[in-house]
XYZ file of C-alpha atoms in Angstrom:
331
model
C 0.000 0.000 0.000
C 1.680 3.359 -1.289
C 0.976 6.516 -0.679
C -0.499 7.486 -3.787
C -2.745 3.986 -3.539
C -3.921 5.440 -0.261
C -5.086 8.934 -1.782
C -6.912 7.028 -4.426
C -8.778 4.545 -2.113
C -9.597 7.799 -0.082
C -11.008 9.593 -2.990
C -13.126 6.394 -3.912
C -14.211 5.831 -0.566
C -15.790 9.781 -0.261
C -17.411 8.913 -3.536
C -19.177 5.849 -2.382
C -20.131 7.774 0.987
C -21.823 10.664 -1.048
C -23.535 7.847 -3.080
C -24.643 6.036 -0.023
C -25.470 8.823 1.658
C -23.726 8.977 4.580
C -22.090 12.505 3.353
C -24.490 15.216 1.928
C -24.464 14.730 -2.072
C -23.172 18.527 -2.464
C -19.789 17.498 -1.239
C -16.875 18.128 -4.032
C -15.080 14.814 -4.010
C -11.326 15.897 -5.187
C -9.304 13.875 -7.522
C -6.758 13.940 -5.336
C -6.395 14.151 -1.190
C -3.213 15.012 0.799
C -1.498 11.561 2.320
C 2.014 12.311 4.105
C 4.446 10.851 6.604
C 3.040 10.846 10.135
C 4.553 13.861 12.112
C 6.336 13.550 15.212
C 4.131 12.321 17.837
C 1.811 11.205 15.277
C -0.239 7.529 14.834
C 0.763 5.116 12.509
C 3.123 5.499 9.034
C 0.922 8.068 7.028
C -1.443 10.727 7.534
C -4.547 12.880 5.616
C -6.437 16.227 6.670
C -8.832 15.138 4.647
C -12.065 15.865 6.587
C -10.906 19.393 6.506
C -11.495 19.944 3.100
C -14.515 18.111 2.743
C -16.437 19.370 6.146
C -16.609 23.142 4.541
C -18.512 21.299 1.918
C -20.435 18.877 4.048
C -21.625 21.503 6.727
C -20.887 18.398 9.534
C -17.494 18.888 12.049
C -14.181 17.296 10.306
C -14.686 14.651 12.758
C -17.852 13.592 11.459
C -16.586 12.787 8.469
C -13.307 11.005 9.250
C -15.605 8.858 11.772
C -17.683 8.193 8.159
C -14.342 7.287 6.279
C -12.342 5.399 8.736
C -14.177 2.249 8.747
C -14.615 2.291 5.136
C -10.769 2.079 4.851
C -9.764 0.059 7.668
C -10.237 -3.041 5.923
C -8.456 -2.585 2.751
C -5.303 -4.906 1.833
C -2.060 -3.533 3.600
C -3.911 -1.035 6.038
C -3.835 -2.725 9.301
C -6.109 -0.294 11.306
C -7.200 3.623 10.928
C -7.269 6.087 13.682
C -8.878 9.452 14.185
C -6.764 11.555 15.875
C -7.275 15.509 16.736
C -10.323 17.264 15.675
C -10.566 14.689 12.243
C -6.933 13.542 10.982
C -6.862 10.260 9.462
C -4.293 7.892 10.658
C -3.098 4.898 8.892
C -1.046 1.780 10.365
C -0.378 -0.125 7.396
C 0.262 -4.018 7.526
C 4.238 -4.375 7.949
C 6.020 -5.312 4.870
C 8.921 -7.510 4.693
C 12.086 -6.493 3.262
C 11.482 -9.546 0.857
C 8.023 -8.139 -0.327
C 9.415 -4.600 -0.561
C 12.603 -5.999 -2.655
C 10.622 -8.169 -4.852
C 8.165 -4.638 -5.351
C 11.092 -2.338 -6.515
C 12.683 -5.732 -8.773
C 8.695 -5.879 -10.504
C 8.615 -2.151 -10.729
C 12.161 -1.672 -11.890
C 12.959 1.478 -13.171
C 9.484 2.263 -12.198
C 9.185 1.527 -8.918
C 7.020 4.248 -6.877
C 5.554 6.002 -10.043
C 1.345 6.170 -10.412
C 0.579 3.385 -13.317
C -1.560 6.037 -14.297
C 0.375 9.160 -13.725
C -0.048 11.530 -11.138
C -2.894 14.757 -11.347
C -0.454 17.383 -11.191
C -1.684 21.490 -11.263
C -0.919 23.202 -14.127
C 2.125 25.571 -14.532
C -0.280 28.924 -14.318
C 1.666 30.671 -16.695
C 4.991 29.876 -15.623
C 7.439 31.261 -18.531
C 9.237 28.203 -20.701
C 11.650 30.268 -22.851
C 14.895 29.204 -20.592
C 16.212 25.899 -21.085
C 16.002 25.724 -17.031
C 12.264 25.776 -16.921
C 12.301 23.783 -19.894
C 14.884 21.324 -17.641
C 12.487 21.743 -14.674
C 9.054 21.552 -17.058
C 10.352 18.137 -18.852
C 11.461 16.274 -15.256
C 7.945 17.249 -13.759
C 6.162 15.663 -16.863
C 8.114 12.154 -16.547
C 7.558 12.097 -12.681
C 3.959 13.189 -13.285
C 3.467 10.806 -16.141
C 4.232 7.491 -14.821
C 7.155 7.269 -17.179
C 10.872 5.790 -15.834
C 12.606 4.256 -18.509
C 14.615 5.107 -21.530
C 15.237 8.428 -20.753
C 19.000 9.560 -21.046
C 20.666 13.064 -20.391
C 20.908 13.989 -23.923
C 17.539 13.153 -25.051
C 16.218 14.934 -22.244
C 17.829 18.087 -23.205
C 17.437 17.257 -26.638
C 13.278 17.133 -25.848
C 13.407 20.730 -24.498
C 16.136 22.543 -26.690
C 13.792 23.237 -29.940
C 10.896 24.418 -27.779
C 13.250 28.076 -27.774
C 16.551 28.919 -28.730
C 19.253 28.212 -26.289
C 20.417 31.394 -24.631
C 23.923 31.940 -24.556
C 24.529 31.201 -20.723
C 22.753 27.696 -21.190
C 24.642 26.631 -24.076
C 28.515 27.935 -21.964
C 26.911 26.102 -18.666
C 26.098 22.317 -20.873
C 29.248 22.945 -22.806
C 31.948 23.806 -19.035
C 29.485 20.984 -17.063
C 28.072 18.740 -18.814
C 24.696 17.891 -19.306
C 24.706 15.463 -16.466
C 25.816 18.418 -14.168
C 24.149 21.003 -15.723
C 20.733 19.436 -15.493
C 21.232 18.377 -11.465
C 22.364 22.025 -10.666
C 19.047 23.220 -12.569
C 17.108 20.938 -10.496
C 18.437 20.391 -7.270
C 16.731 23.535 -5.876
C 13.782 24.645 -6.228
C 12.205 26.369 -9.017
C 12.154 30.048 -7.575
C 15.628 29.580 -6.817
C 18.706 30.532 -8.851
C 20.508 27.293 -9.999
C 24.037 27.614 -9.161
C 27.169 26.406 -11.665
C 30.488 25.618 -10.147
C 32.986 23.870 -9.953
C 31.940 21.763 -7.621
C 29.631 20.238 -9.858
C 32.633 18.538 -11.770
C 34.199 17.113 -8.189
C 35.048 13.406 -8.188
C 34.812 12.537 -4.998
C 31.988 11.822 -2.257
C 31.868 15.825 -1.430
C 29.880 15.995 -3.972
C 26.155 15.068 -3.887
C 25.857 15.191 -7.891
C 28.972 12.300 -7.688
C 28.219 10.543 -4.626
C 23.951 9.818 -6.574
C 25.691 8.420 -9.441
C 28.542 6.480 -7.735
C 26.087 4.737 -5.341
C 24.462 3.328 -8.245
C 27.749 2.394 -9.385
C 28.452 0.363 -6.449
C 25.587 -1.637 -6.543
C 26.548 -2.933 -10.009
C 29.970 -3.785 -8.453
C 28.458 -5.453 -5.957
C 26.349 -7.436 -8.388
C 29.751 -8.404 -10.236
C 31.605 -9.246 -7.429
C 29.255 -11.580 -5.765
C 29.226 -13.154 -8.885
C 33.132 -13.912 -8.838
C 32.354 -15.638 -5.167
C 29.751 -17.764 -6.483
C 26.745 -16.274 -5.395
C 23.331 -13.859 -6.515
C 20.953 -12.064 -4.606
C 17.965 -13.214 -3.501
C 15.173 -11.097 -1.395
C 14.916 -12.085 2.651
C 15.288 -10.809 5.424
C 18.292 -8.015 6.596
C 19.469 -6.468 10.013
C 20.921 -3.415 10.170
C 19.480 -1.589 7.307
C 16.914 0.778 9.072
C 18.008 4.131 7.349
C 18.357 2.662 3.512
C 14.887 0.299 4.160
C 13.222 3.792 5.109
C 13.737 5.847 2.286
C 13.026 3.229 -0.379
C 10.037 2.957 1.669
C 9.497 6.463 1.531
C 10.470 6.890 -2.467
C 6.766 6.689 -3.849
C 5.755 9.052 -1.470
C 7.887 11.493 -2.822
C 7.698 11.108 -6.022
C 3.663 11.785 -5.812
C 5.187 15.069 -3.920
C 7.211 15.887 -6.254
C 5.134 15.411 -9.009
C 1.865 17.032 -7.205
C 4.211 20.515 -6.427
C 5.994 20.063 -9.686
C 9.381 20.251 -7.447
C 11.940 17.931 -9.032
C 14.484 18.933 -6.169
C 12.500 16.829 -4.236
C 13.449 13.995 -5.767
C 17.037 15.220 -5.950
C 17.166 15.197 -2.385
C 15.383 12.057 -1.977
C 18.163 10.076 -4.139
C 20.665 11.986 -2.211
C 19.528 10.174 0.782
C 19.595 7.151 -0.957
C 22.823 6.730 -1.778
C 24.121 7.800 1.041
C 22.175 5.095 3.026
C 23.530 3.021 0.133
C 27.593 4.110 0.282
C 27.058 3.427 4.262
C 25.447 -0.249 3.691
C 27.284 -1.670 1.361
C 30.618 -3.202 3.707
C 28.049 -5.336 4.699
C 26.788 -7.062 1.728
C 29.956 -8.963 0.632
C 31.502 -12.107 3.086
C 34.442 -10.693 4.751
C 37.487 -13.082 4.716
C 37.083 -16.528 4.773
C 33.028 -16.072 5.410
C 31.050 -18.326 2.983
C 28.312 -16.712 0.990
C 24.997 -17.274 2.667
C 21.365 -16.392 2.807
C 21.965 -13.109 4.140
C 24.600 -12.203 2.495
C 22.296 -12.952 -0.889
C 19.379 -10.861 1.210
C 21.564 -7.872 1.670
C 23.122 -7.841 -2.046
C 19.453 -8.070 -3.220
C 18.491 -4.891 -0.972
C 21.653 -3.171 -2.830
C 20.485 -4.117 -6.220
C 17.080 -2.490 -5.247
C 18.791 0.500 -4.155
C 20.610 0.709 -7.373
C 17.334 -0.156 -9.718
C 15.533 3.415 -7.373
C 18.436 5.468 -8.149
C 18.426 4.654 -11.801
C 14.924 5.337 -12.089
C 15.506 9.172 -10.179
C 18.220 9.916 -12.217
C 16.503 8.813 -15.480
C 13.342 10.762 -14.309
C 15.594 13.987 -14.000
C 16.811 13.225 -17.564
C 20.484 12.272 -15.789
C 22.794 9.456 -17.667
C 23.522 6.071 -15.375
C 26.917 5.055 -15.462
C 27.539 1.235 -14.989
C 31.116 2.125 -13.783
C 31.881 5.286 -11.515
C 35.425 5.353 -10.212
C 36.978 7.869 -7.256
């Protein structure tokens, strides 16, 4: 149960309590309903104010209708109960997921994982000028991550998609041309649209002090991994693994963002997102390979199958920023 499969079943179940009357039939049933992360102090793994919105409509106390919505979604698959918590916030414990089910997810998903099969309902840009080949950058990464699409897409042809819409101002074409367009697209998207992109050097830094490296040597490493276990005999296989708390999390968390990302056409926040996946990555994988004399066993194949996952998210971010995924990264 994702995020985004939560705001839908939301949406249908307001529907089917305006049709059964249980809710006054002049509510506006939105297309799409805020879910995110429990706060602090919160109940359960995810959250909705939904009975905000709808009790302006509904003329009954937010309450009200949260106590009308909760038991409709309390029994579907993966939510294990629903709460009501303050004057009407929904609260959802979901069913606890193995690290083998959430592996085998992101291996079916691939490239995909955490994307809407149907794309997300994002807001329209209101205006917002396209004659720059940054918002054209920013306007092209919002459209995969909004359209359900994660594969195929390399740095070039992402560029390439944008560069006829206007001609390429002068700055643009010195930035691609010092940077590359690997680095030149990350700095245009790893802050946030209203924000001036900044081109350095940094950006061309080889090492792990750089966040624009460190994304695209994680990935890296999980290939090496793959080949390596391979010399010792072994492939991965999804179980269970200790000691991965931080990297488990934020694949957990990926879908969640993306629908974020895509809903407040922000881009940056999946730059961040696979910033804090491969750094949960680089810190997990010394314990993925047998140290020593240590034969390969069933954990070891659990915890080079969580890598691989890792590796399959990050190429799906940077493909959905329009980034190139290098098989072999060295420092």
């Amino acid at each position: 149960m994702t995020p985004v499969d939560l705001s839908r079943s939301v949406v249908r179940a307001l529907r089917r309590a305006v049709e059964d009357g249980e809710l006054p039939a002049g509510v506006v049933v939105p297309e799409r309903v805020v879910v995110e992360r429990t706060r602090p102090g919160g109940v359960g793994d995810y959250a909705s104010p939904v009975a905000f919105g709808v009790a302006k409509g509904a003329g009954v106390p937010p309450r009200g209708v949260a106590e009308v919505l909760a038991p409709r979604l309390a029994g579907l698959p993966g939510v294990e109960r629903v709460e009501i918590t303050g004057a009407g916030f929904l609260n959802f414990v979901l069913a606890e997921t193995s690290v083998g089910e959430l592996v085998r997810g992101i291996r079916a998903g691939g490239a995909s994982y955490g994307l809407a099969s149907g794309g997300y309902e994002t807001p329209e840009p209101g205006g917002v000028p396209r004659t720059g080949l940054r918002e054209r950058v920013v306007c092209a990464a919002v459209q995969r991550i909004a359209g359900g699409r994660g594969q195929g897409v390399a740095a070039g042809s992402a560029v390439a998609r944008v560069a006829p819409v206007a001609p390429v101002a002068k700055r643009d074409g010195d930035v691609v041309a010092q940077y590359g367009v690997g680095a030149a697209v990350w700095a245009m998207l790893c802050v946030p649209a209203a924000e001036t992109p900044v081109f350095s050097a940094a950006l061309l830094v080889q090492d792990e002090s750089s966040e624009f490296f460190r994304v695209r040597y994680a990935h890296s490493r999980a290939r090496a991994l793959t080949r390596n276990a391979g010399q010792l005999g072994f492939r991965a296989e999804p179980g269970e693994v200790d000691g991965a708390d931080v990297l488990l999390g934020v694949l957990r968390d990926h879908p969640l963002v993306l629908e974020a990302a895509a809903h407040h056409r922000a881009p940056e926040r999946l730059v961040r997102q696979l910033v804090a996946i491969a750094d949960a990555l680089l810190d997990f994988q010394y314990h993925v390979l047998p140290k020593g004399d240590e034969k390969p066993s069933a954990a070891h194949r659990a915890r080079l199958a969580l890598a691989e996952a890792a590796g399959t998210v990050l190429a799906g971010g940077l493909a959905l920023l329009g980034i190139d995924v290098p098989d072999h990264h060295c420092l």
